[in-house]
Amino acid sequence: MTHTLQVEGLSTHFDTRAGLVKAVDNVSFHIDRGEVLGLVGESGSGKSVTGFSLLGLVDSPGRIAAGRILFQGGNLVGLPEPELRALRGNRIAMIFQDPMMTLNPVLRIDTQMMETVHAHANVSAAEARTRARDALGQVGIPSPDERLHAYPHQFSGGMRQRVAIAIALLHRPDLIIADEPTTALDVTIQAQILAEVQKLARDNGTALMWITHDLSVVAGLADRIAVMYAGRIVETGSVTAVLDRPMHPYTAGLIGSVPSRNRRGTRLRQIPGMTPSLIDLPEGCAFRTRCPRADAACARDPQDSHPTADRTLRCFHPHLDFEA
Amino acid sequence: MSEPVIALKGVSKRFGKSFDLAARLTRSARRAMGADLPDQTVRAVDNIDLSVAKGEVLGLVGESGCGKSTIGRMVAGIMPPSDGEVFWKGRNITAMAPDAMRKATLAVQMIFQDPYASLNPRMRVEDIVAEAPRVHNMIPRGQDTAYIDAQLTRAGLDPAYKRRYPHQFSGGQRQRIGIARALAVQPEFLVCDEAVAALDVSIQAQILNLFMDLREQLDLTYLFISHDLGVVEHLSDRVVIMYLGRIVEEAPTEEIFARPNHPYTQALLAEVPRIDTRKRQFTAIKGEIPSPLNPPPGCHFHPRCPAAMPRCREAAPVLREIAPHHRSACHLNGS
Ligand SMILES: Nc1ncnc2c1ncn2[C@@H]1O[C@H](COP(=O)(O)OP(=O)(O)OP(=O)(O)O)[C@@H](O)[C@H]1O
Ligand SMILES: Nc1ncnc2c1ncn2[C@@H]1O[C@H](COP(=O)(O)OP(=O)(O)OP(=O)(O)O)[C@@H](O)[C@H]1O
Ligand code: SF4
Ligand code: SF4
Ligand SMILES: [Mg+2]
Ligand SMILES: [Mg+2]
């Protein structure tokens, strides 16, 4: 079976005056029909840029420097803009980390949502409005009829986020790239949205890439996890494998920082040191200045290994010593 | 407990009667035809009393759209209340002379929920962070660079990035710019509105540890708005829970997590995702989500409440003490 999405050796670079930023560096992963991949990792490690790359939305001075992005078997890299536009918002939708990237501040919500409906469906204005209203209801916006008349600034942070989610759901896409979609929502509304999303994956076969810092949401929602650090995917595997038996030292450090794994009121465990600047990053494992297991070998680039069939790992000295 | 640094007394905030001109026109047209429409006022915050003691961390939790950011803005002095009064160290801010007001509001800084919208896209990061301290002469002569670098480093940002513009940063990096900017004016009170939501848990831990250190060293006081109950539990001394513009429960942190009283609080705690859960079935909300445009009569939570009784639709429950320092607004506690 072809994967809904298969990314091979993707690199996205920004040529800045200060130097070359390899925001995404030789990244490979795949997502199957109806599957949820959780993409987690360090802030600034390239998760959003990976998402932008998939949709051909990287602005200059950024560019896809290498790699293939296969969507239902066809390569999206190099596809002419009109063909990408026909896919975007239709077969592939993105929920942006900043909802104002989806929403136009000077247009009313109904105008924006109906525009999206009409971009890919030949329906009457009344039908478009109905679909827009139903989508708002789906994401738990009360009084959807009245709220359609509002402008984005009249919504709270979480309501804007929900409108952006509603827009992404309009055409029941085959692939949704969701970038921190539920961070501004209380847990009851979050559960409502995750329930809708699960339904879409189950009934429609939609594949989901769920980018988030919330490991608890990933734990409950995702099938597999990919962990990014400094532009690279350092570890992938099933949710259970990665959360219960993290092999990469960065993943282990990350999981150790979750507040519920720390005693209330005490200092939280944090990974020592600071994220390296991605400008002209030197060769070798990017984590080595902060890693408790680093040694001389780590001055070279670790390559992908497969400790078990369904896991990938990029580390010279992974944690392999878990009790059975 | 010492006297409050911030106190809100009977504070309400209402927003605009109509959404825009077009809607207004159709409404008056419809009204001319005899169909009277309900008022389109959003009652974002409805008659709230709230105080924060010096050195305290008050967690503010609630449904999306229930008025938390609006309270944060009123506390930070950047939005006047429609009704009621805001006191800073016992003095009514809304009645202050402009000079005193500026001084008071400088001491209260806000880290905004939406980091991108709150950063000027045409300013370099170094200028965003240094702007206010320069205006208020807080940087020793000749120390400009060192001051900026120290602020950025403290917020976990590499000073190598300081000549960049906001759009060149990731979401979490932008959030840290907002944190650096707020801390750069050496505030006494911080309103943190979802201040760590865009950070990975390790950097989040670093920032939360920084907040705890500042509290210890400088006796900083916090209003900590967050949807992350794990973070709120870890950091706060006391928690206030809101629903649709009103406070529904308030208690010391350990008490509220151990003995949640209000049905909304109980629903929140039941839904908290746990890192040890695997592939769970998320559940949609039962009942109707009430709207602040048209809040239901009586208890605002009754359309969703599993324990609702007839009188919940008629009378709004008042917030009253159910145990020492523990207050809740629910008819189940008797009247
Ligand atoms: N226009 C740009 N010019 C230069 N560098 C950029 C630009 N846009 C992004 N970057 C850099 O690329 C890196 C990856 O950014 P990205 O937004 O993908 O991070 P992220 O993993 O989504 O982080 P977060 O969790 O904080 O949102 C960051 O270090 C960022 O500073
Ligand atoms: N400028 C405005 N004009 C009209 N309505 C507004 C405005 N700002 C906020 N509101 C409304 O006030 C209510 C409270 O908004 P607020 O931003 O305080 O919510 P919140 O609790 O911070 O929500 P979230 O958790 O989603 O950020 C919402 O119904 C919102 O639509
Ligand atoms: S390769 Fe070396 S430095 Fe990198 S994570 Fe593994 S042990 Fe640590
Ligand atoms: S007052 Fe009634 S409706 Fe409101 S929370 Fe209590 S039981 Fe539920
Ligand atoms: Mg991002
Ligand atoms: Mg808010």
Short mmCIF file of C-alpha atoms in Angstrom, two decimals, chain A residues 16-18 21 34 36 41-45 48 61 97-100 108 139-143 146-147 149-151 154-160 162 180 183-192 194-196 198 202 213-217 219-223 239-240 243-244 250 253-255 257-271 273-279 290, chain B residues 18-20 22-23 30 38 40 42 62-66 69 113-114 116-117 124 152-153 156-161 164 168 170-174 176 194 197-210 212-213 227-237 253-254 264 267-269 271-286 289-294 304:
data_model
loop_
_atom_site.label_atom_id
_atom_site.label_comp_id
_atom_site.label_asym_id
_atom_site.label_seq_id
_atom_site.Cartn_x
_atom_site.Cartn_y
_atom_site.Cartn_z
CA THR A 16 20.31 34.56 5.89
CA ARG A 17 22.89 37.31 6.04
CA ALA A 18 24.28 35.80 9.22
CA VAL A 21 20.17 28.03 8.59
CA GLY A 34 -6.07 7.02 8.99
CA VAL A 36 -1.83 9.91 13.45
CA GLY A 41 10.67 18.23 19.71
CA GLU A 42 12.64 21.24 20.75
CA SER A 43 11.21 24.68 20.12
CA GLY A 44 12.92 25.97 16.97
CA SER A 45 13.89 22.48 15.78
CA SER A 48 6.66 24.15 11.55
CA PRO A 61 15.03 33.25 1.54
CA GLN A 97 0.42 27.45 14.84
CA ASP A 98 -0.60 31.09 14.55
CA PRO A 99 -4.29 31.16 13.60
CA MET A 100 -3.84 34.61 12.11
CA ARG A 108 -15.59 38.69 8.54
CA VAL A 139 -15.41 22.77 16.89
CA GLY A 140 -17.59 23.93 19.77
CA ILE A 141 -18.18 27.60 18.90
CA PRO A 142 -21.48 28.52 20.53
CA SER A 143 -24.02 30.69 18.65
CA GLU A 146 -24.18 35.10 15.17
CA ARG A 147 -20.46 34.42 15.34
CA HIS A 149 -20.68 37.92 11.46
CA ALA A 150 -17.69 38.60 13.70
CA TYR A 151 -14.17 39.67 12.83
CA GLN A 154 -13.55 39.87 18.41
CA PHE A 155 -12.69 36.28 19.23
CA SER A 156 -10.60 34.98 22.09
CA GLY A 157 -7.31 33.21 21.31
CA GLY A 158 -8.86 29.77 21.56
CA MET A 159 -11.88 30.73 19.48
CA ARG A 160 -9.61 31.93 16.65
CA ARG A 162 -11.06 26.77 16.59
CA GLU A 180 -0.07 23.20 17.87
CA THR A 183 -2.77 24.76 22.94
CA ALA A 184 -5.21 27.63 23.57
CA LEU A 185 -8.16 25.43 24.50
CA ASP A 186 -9.41 24.18 27.82
CA VAL A 187 -9.25 20.42 28.13
CA THR A 188 -12.99 19.84 27.70
CA ILE A 189 -13.09 21.72 24.37
CA GLN A 190 -9.79 20.11 23.41
CA ALA A 191 -11.38 16.71 23.94
CA GLN A 192 -14.32 17.77 21.77
CA LEU A 194 -9.81 15.59 19.31
CA ALA A 195 -12.99 13.51 19.16
CA GLU A 196 -13.91 15.15 15.83
CA GLN A 198 -10.44 10.94 15.55
CA ARG A 202 -11.52 6.68 11.35
CA HIS A 213 4.59 20.15 22.70
CA ASP A 214 1.89 18.46 24.69
CA LEU A 215 3.19 14.94 25.19
CA SER A 216 0.00 13.96 27.02
CA VAL A 217 -2.10 14.76 23.96
CA ALA A 219 0.10 9.92 24.16
CA GLY A 220 -3.68 9.75 23.85
CA LEU A 221 -4.06 10.60 20.18
CA ALA A 222 -1.11 9.41 18.12
CA ASP A 223 -0.10 6.02 16.77
CA VAL A 239 3.88 5.98 21.04
CA THR A 240 4.34 3.29 23.65
CA LEU A 243 7.30 7.42 25.65
CA ASP A 244 7.96 4.37 27.82
CA TYR A 250 17.22 14.14 24.04
CA GLY A 253 15.50 14.46 28.83
CA LEU A 254 12.34 15.87 27.29
CA ILE A 255 10.06 13.35 28.93
CA SER A 257 10.80 17.61 32.18
CA VAL A 258 7.03 17.01 32.13
CA PRO A 259 5.58 18.66 35.27
CA SER A 260 3.55 15.60 36.24
CA ARG A 261 6.82 13.65 36.42
CA ASN A 262 8.16 16.18 38.94
CA ARG A 263 7.13 16.93 42.52
CA ARG A 264 4.84 19.91 42.93
CA GLY A 265 6.60 23.18 43.75
CA THR A 266 10.09 21.76 43.28
CA ARG A 267 12.40 22.89 40.50
CA LEU A 268 11.52 21.09 37.30
CA ARG A 269 14.12 18.95 35.66
CA GLN A 270 15.41 20.62 32.53
CA ILE A 271 17.96 19.64 29.94
CA GLY A 273 22.59 24.11 28.39
CA MET A 274 20.96 25.95 25.54
CA THR A 275 19.68 25.05 22.09
CA PRO A 276 22.51 25.53 19.63
CA SER A 277 22.11 28.30 17.08
CA LEU A 278 21.22 26.73 13.75
CA ILE A 279 23.34 29.26 11.89
CA ARG A 290 24.17 19.05 26.35
CA SER B 18 -22.82 45.04 17.29
CA PHE B 19 -20.21 43.25 15.30
CA ASP B 20 -20.09 45.66 12.37
CA ALA B 22 -23.53 45.61 7.94
CA ALA B 23 -24.88 43.54 10.80
CA ARG B 30 -35.25 43.89 10.80
CA PRO B 38 -31.69 40.27 21.54
CA GLN B 40 -25.54 41.61 21.00
CA VAL B 42 -20.59 40.11 24.89
CA GLY B 62 -11.24 28.32 32.52
CA GLU B 63 -13.00 27.60 29.30
CA SER B 64 -11.70 29.11 26.12
CA GLY B 65 -13.43 32.47 25.71
CA CYS B 66 -14.49 32.79 29.36
CA SER B 69 -7.22 37.38 28.80
CA GLN B 113 -1.03 34.84 24.67
CA ASP B 114 -0.49 35.60 21.00
CA TYR B 116 3.26 37.24 17.07
CA ALA B 117 0.45 39.79 17.19
CA ARG B 124 14.57 43.94 15.44
CA LEU B 152 17.70 37.24 25.84
CA THR B 153 19.88 34.60 27.44
CA GLY B 156 16.60 30.97 26.67
CA LEU B 157 17.32 32.78 23.40
CA ASP B 158 20.72 32.86 21.78
CA PRO B 159 21.88 36.52 21.52
CA ALA B 160 23.27 35.57 18.09
CA TYR B 161 19.67 35.97 16.86
CA ARG B 164 16.49 39.26 13.44
CA GLN B 168 12.30 34.83 11.39
CA SER B 170 9.68 29.85 15.49
CA GLY B 171 6.51 30.08 17.60
CA GLY B 172 8.26 29.24 20.84
CA GLN B 173 11.15 31.57 20.11
CA ARG B 174 8.65 34.41 19.63
CA ARG B 176 10.45 33.88 24.58
CA GLU B 194 -0.48 31.21 28.22
CA ALA B 197 2.13 27.19 25.88
CA ALA B 198 4.33 27.30 22.77
CA LEU B 199 7.44 25.89 24.43
CA ASP B 200 8.67 22.32 24.50
CA VAL B 201 8.56 20.87 28.00
CA SER B 202 12.29 21.24 28.62
CA ILE B 203 12.39 24.95 27.74
CA GLN B 204 9.09 25.30 29.54
CA ALA B 205 10.77 23.86 32.62
CA GLN B 206 13.61 26.35 32.23
CA ILE B 207 11.18 29.31 32.07
CA LEU B 208 9.05 28.03 34.96
CA ASN B 209 12.19 27.56 37.04
CA LEU B 210 13.15 31.14 36.13
CA MET B 212 10.15 30.52 40.59
CA ASP B 213 13.65 31.97 41.05
CA HIS B 227 -4.96 25.73 30.11
CA ASP B 228 -2.22 23.38 31.18
CA LEU B 229 -3.43 22.07 34.51
CA GLY B 230 -0.16 20.24 35.10
CA VAL B 231 1.72 23.52 34.92
CA VAL B 232 -0.87 25.34 37.02
CA GLU B 233 -0.73 22.65 39.69
CA HIS B 234 3.04 22.75 39.77
CA LEU B 235 3.42 26.51 40.06
CA SER B 236 0.37 28.08 41.70
CA ASP B 237 -0.41 28.69 45.36
CA THR B 253 -4.01 24.51 44.74
CA GLU B 254 -3.76 21.25 46.67
CA TYR B 264 -17.15 22.34 35.71
CA ALA B 267 -15.20 18.01 34.25
CA LEU B 268 -11.88 19.78 33.66
CA LEU B 269 -9.94 17.48 35.95
CA GLU B 271 -10.47 15.42 30.91
CA VAL B 272 -6.84 16.23 31.70
CA PRO B 273 -4.78 14.21 29.24
CA ARG B 274 -2.19 12.03 30.92
CA ILE B 275 1.11 11.01 29.49
CA ASP B 276 0.48 7.44 30.61
CA THR B 277 -2.72 7.04 28.55
CA ARG B 278 -2.49 5.31 25.17
CA LYS B 279 -4.79 5.70 22.18
CA ARG B 280 -7.80 6.84 24.11
CA GLN B 281 -11.22 7.68 22.75
CA PHE B 282 -11.78 11.40 23.24
CA THR B 283 -15.36 12.36 24.03
CA ALA B 284 -17.40 15.18 22.59
CA ILE B 285 -19.05 17.62 24.96
CA LYS B 286 -22.51 16.59 26.06
CA ILE B 289 -21.96 25.00 24.86
CA PRO B 290 -23.44 28.25 26.17
CA SER B 291 -22.52 31.52 24.47
CA PRO B 292 -21.40 34.78 26.09
CA LEU B 293 -23.50 36.56 23.44
CA ASN B 294 -26.56 35.05 24.94
CA ARG B 304 -23.65 21.22 30.12
#
